[in-house]
Coordinates of C-alpha atoms and ligand atoms in Angstrom, one line a residue:
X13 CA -11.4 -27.5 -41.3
X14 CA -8.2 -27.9 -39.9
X15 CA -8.3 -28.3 -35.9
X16 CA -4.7 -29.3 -35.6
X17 CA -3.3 -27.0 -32.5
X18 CA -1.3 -24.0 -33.4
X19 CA 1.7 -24.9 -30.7
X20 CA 2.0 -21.4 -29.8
X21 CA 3.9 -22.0 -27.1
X22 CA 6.8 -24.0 -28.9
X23 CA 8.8 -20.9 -29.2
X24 CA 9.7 -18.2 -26.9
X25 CA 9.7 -15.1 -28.8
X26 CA 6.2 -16.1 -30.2
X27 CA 5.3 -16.6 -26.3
X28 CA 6.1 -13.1 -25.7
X29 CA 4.1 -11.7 -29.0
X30 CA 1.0 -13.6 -27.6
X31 CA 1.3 -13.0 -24.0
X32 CA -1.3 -11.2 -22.3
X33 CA -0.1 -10.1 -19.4
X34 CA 3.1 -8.8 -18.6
X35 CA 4.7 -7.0 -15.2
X36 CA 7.1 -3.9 -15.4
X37 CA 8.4 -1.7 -12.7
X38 CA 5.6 0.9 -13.7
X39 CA 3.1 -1.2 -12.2
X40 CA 5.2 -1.8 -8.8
X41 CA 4.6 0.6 -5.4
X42 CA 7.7 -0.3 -2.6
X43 CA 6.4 0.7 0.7
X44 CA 9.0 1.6 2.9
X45 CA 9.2 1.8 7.0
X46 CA 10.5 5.3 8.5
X47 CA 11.3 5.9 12.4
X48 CA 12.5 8.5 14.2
X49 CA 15.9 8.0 15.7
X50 CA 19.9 8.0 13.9
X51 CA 21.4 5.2 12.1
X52 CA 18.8 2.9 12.2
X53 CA 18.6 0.0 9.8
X54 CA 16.7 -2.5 11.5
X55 CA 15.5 -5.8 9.3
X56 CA 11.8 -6.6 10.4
X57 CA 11.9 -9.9 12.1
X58 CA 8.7 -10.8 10.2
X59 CA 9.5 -9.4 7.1
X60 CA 12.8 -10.6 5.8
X61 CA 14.5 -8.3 3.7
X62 CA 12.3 -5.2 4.7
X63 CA 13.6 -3.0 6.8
X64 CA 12.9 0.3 9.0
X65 CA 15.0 3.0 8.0
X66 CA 15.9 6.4 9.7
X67 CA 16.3 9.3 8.5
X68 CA 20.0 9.3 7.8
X69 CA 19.9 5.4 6.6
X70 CA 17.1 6.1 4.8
X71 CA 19.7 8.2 1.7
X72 CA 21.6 5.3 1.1
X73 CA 18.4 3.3 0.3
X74 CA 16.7 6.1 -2.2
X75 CA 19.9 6.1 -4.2
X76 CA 19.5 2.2 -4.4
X77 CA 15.8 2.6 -5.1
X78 CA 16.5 4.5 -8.1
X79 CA 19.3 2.9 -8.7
X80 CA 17.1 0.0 -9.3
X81 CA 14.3 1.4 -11.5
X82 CA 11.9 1.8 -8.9
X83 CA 9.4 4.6 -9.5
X84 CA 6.7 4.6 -6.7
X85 CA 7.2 4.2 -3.0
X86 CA 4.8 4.2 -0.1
X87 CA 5.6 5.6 3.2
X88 CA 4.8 4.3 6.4
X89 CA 5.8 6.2 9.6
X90 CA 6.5 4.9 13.3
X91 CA 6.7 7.9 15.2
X92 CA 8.4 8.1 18.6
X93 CA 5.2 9.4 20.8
X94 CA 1.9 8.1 20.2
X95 CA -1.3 10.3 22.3
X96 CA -4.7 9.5 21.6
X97 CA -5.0 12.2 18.6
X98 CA -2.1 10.4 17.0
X99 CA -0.9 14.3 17.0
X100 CA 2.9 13.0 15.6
X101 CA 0.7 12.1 12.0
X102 CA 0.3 15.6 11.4
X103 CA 3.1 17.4 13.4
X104 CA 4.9 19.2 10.0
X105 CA 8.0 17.8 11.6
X106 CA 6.6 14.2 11.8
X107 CA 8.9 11.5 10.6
X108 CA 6.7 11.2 7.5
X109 CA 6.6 14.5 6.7
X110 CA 10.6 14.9 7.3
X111 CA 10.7 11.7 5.4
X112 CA 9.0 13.2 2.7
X113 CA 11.6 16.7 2.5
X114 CA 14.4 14.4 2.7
X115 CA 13.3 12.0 -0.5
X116 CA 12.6 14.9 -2.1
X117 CA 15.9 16.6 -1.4
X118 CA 17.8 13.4 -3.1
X119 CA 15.7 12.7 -5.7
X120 CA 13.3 14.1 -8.2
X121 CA 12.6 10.6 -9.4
X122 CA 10.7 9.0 -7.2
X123 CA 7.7 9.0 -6.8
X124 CA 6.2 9.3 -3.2
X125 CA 2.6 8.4 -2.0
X126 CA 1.8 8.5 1.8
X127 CA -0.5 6.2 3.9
X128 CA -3.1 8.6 5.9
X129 CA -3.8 6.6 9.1
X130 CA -3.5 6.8 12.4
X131 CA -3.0 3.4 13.6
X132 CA 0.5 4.1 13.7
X133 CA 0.1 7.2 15.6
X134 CA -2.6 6.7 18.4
X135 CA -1.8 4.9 21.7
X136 CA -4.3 2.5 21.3
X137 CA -3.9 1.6 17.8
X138 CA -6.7 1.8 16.3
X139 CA -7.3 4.0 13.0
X140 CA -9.5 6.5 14.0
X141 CA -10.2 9.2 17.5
X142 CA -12.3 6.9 19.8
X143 CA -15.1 8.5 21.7
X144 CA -16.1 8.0 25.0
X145 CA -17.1 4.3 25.3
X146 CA -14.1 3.0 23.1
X147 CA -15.8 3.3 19.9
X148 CA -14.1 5.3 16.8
X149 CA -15.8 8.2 16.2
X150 CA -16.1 8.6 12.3
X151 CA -16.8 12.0 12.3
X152 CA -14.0 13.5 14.8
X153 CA -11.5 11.1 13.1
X154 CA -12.5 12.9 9.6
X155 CA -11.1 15.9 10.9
X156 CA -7.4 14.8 11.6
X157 CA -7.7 12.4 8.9
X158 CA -7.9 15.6 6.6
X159 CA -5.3 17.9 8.9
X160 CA -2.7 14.5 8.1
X161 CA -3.6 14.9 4.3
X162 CA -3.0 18.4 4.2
X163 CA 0.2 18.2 6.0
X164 CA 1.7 15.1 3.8
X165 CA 0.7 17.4 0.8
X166 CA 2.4 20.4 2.2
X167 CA 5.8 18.4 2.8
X168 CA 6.3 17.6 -0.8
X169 CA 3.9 14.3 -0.9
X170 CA 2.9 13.4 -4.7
X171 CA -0.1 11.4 -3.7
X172 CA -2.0 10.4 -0.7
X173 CA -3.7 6.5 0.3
X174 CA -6.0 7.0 3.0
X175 CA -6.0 3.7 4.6
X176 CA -8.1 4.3 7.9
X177 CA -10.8 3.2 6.2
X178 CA -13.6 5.5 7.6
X179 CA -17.0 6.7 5.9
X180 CA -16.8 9.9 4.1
X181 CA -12.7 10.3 4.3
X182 CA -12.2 10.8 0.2
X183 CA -14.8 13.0 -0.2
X184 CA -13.3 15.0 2.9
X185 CA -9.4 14.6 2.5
X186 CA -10.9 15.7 -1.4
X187 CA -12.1 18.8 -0.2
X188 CA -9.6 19.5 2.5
X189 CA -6.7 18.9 -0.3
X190 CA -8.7 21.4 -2.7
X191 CA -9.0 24.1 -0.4
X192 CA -5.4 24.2 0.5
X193 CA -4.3 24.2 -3.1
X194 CA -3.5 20.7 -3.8
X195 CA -6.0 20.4 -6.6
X196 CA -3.2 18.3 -8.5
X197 CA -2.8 15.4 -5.5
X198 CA -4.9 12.6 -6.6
X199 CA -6.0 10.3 -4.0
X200 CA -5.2 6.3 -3.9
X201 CA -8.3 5.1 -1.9
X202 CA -8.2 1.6 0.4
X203 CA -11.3 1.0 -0.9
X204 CA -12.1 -2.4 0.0
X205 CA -9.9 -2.9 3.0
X206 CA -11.0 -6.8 4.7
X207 CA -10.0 -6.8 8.3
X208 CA -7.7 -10.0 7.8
X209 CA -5.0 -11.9 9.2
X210 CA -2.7 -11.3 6.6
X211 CA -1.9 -7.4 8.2
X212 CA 0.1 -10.0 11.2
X213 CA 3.4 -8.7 10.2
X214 CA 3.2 -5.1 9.3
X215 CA 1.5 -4.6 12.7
X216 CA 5.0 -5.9 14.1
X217 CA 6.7 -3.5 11.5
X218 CA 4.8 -0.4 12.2
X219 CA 3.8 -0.9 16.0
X220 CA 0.2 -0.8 15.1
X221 CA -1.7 -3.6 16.5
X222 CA -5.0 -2.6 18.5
X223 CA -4.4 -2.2 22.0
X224 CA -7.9 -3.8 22.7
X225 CA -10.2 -4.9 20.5
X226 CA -10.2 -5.2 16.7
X227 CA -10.7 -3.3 13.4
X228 CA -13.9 -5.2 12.5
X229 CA -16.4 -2.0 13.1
X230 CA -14.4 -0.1 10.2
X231 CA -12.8 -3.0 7.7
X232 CA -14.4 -5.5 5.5
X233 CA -15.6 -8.5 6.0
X234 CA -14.2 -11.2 4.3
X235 CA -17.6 -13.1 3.8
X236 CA -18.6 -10.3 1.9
X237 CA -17.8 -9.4 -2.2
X238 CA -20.8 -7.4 -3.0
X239 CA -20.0 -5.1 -0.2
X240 CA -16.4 -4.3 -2.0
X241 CA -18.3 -2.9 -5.2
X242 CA -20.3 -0.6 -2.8
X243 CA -17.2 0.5 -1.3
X244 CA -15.4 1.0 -4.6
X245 CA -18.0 2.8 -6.2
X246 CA -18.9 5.5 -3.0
X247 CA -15.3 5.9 -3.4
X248 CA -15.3 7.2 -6.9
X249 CA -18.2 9.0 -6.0
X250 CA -16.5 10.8 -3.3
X251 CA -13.3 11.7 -5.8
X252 CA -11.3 8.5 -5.8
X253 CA -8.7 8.1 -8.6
X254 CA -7.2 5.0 -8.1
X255 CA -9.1 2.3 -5.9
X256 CA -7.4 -0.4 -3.8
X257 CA -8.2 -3.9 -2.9
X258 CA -6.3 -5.3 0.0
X259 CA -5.3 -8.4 1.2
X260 CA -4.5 -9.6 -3.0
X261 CA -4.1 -13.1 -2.7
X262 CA -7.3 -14.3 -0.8
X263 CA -9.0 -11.9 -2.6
X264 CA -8.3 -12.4 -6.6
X265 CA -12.1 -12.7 -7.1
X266 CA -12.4 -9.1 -5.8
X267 CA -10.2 -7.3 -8.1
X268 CA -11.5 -9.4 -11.1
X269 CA -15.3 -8.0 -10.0
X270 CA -14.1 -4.7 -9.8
X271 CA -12.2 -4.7 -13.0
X272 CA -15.2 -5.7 -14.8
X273 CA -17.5 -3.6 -13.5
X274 CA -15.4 -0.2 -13.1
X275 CA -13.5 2.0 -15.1
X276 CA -10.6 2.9 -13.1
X277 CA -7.0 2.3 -12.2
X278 CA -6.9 -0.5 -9.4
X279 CA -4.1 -1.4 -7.2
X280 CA -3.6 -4.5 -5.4
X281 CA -2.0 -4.7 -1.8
X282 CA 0.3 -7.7 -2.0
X283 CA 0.0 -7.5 2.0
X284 CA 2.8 -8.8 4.4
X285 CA 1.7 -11.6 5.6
X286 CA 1.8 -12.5 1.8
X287 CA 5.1 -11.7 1.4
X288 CA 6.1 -13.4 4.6
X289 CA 4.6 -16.7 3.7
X290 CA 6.5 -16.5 0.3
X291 CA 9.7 -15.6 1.1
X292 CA 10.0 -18.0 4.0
X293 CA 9.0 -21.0 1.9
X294 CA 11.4 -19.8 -0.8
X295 CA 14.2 -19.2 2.1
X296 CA 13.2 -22.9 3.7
X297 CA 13.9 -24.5 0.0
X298 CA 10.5 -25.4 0.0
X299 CA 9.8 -22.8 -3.3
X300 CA 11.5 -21.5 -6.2
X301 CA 12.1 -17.8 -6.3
X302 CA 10.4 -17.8 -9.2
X303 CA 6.9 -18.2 -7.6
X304 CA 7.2 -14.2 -6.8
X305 CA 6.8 -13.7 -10.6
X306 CA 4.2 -16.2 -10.9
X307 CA 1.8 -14.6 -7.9
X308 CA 2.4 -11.1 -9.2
X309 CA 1.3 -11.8 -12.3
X310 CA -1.7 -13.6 -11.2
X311 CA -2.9 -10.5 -9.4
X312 CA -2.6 -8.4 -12.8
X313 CA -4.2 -11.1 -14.4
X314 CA -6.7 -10.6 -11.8
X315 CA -7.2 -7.1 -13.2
X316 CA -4.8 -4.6 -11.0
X317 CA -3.0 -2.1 -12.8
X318 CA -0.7 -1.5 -9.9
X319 CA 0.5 -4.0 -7.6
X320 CA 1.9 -2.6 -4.0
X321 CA 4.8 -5.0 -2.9
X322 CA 7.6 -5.8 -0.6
X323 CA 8.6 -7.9 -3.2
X324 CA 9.3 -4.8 -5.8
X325 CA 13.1 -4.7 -5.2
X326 CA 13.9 -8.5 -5.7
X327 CA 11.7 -8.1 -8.9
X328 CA 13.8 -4.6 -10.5
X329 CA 16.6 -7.1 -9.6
X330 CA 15.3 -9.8 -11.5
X331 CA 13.8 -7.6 -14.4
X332 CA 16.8 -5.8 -14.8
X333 CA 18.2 -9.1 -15.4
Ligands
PBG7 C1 -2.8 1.0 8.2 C2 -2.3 0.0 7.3 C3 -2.2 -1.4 7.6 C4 -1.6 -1.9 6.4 C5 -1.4 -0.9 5.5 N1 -1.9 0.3 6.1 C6 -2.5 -2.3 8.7 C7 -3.8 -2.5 9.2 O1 -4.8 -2.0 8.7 O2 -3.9 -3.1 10.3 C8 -1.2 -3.4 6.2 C9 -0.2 -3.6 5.1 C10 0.4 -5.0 5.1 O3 0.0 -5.9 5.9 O4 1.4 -5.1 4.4 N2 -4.1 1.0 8.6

């Protein structure tokens, strides 16, 4: 028998016919920062190249969006008044749920998909209604949780991400969706949400950090893998269609798990402080650009289907050559 190698890799259009994974802007989610206020097009210190956008600003950036090939995009909302229902996450004139008219006014191709939280929203930043000794109640939260879903589906949203990572929310924000005659809005689910580190930046974007405290009593900890299959699977019990796995990078061995063991779309958070640690090495000289690539599609290999990134606009760039 002949063991000589076959050299497959010799030749580059043999490459692509044997390559098994492969990243297209299908697979990419943009997340983009709204906030109340005119002519605002502020670059996020921590975040290089991601910016918070109002409403008016926020036109010019759709059209490039589009423009670019991007399909999906996932709102983020910093309100200007924060009380300790996070009330402004479900006002029907909240930024996101203006945001969410105004996209749809420009465009009818792009997608939108919402983050239901209310970290963003409450003045002590934490993601649920805290009861009397400082402690989020999980059931009380339920109930705005579900009046925020209702109200990004009744302003135009195509699909909602519940975030907040409380017990019971997809079965609820299921129910509460269905009732209201959003039978079609499928539900992206945080499913296995770590409390990490890697969230440093975005807290800077979105004004979220916890005004005391941590988010340790309702995210994951990161010692812990079986715990992510018991959150995935209570999700798709509860009515999850796509399941998320957030930070990506610490957490390959997650997505691979839950690839092999589930049967459903999964998306991978490439989180800020990801994108912050790339992009400043890459800025510093220290990296080649081309390392985006190379992490992106390690997290597919991984197993996600969908990858959500702030890296998805240098990548249409790049794709679309
Ligand atoms: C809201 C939320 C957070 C992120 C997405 N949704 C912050 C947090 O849980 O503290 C983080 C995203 C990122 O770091 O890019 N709960």
């Amino acid at each position: 028998m002949n063991k000589r190698p076959r050299r497959l890799r010799y030749n580059p259009l043999i490459r692509d016919l044997v390559r098994e994974t492969t990243l297209s802007l299908s697979d990419l989610i943009y997340p983009l920062f709204i906030i109340e206020g005119y002519q605002i097009k502020e670059e996020i210190s921590s975040l290089k190249g991601v910016y918070r956008y109002s409403l008016d600003t926020l036109e010019e950036e759709i059209h490039e969006i589009v423009q670019l090939g991007i399909k999906y995009v996932l709102l983020f909302g910093i309100p200007k008044d924060k009380d300790n229902k996070g009330s402004e996450a479900y006002n029907e004139h909240g930024i996101i749920q203006k945001a969410i008219r105004k996209i749809k006014s420009i465009t009818d191709k792009l997608y939108v998909i919402t983050d239901v939280c209310m970290c963003e929203y409450t003045a002590h930043g934490h993601c649920g209604i805290l009861n009397g000794e400082g402690y989020v109640d999980n059931e009380k939260s339920l109930f705005y949780l579900g009046r925020i879903a209702v109200s990004h589906a009744q302003a135009g949203a195509d699909m909602i991400a519940p975030s907040d990572m409380m017990d019971g929310r997809v079965a609820y924000m299921r129910r509460e969706l269905d009732d209201h005659g959003f039978t079609h809005i499928p539900i992206m689910s945080y499913s296995a949400k770590y409390a990490s580190s890697f969230y440093g930046p975005f807290r800077e974007a979105a004004g979220s950090a916890p005004q005391f405290g941590d988010r340790k009593s309702y995210q994951m900890d990161y010692c812990n893998g079986n715990e992510a299959l018991r959150e995935v699977q209570l999700d798709i019990e509860e009515g999850a269609d796509i399941v998320m796995i957030k930070p990506a990078l610490a957490y390959l061995d997650i997505i691979r798990r839950v690839k092999d063991e589930f049967n459903i779309p999964i998306a991978a958070y490439n989180v800020s402080g990801e994108y912050a640690m790339l992009k400043l090495a890459i800025e510093q000289g220290l990296l080649d650009e081309k390392v985006i690539m190379e992490t992106l599609l390690g997290i597919k290999r991984a197993g996600a289907d969908i990858i959500i990134t702030y890296f998805a606009k240098m990548i249409a760039k790049e794709l679309n050559g």
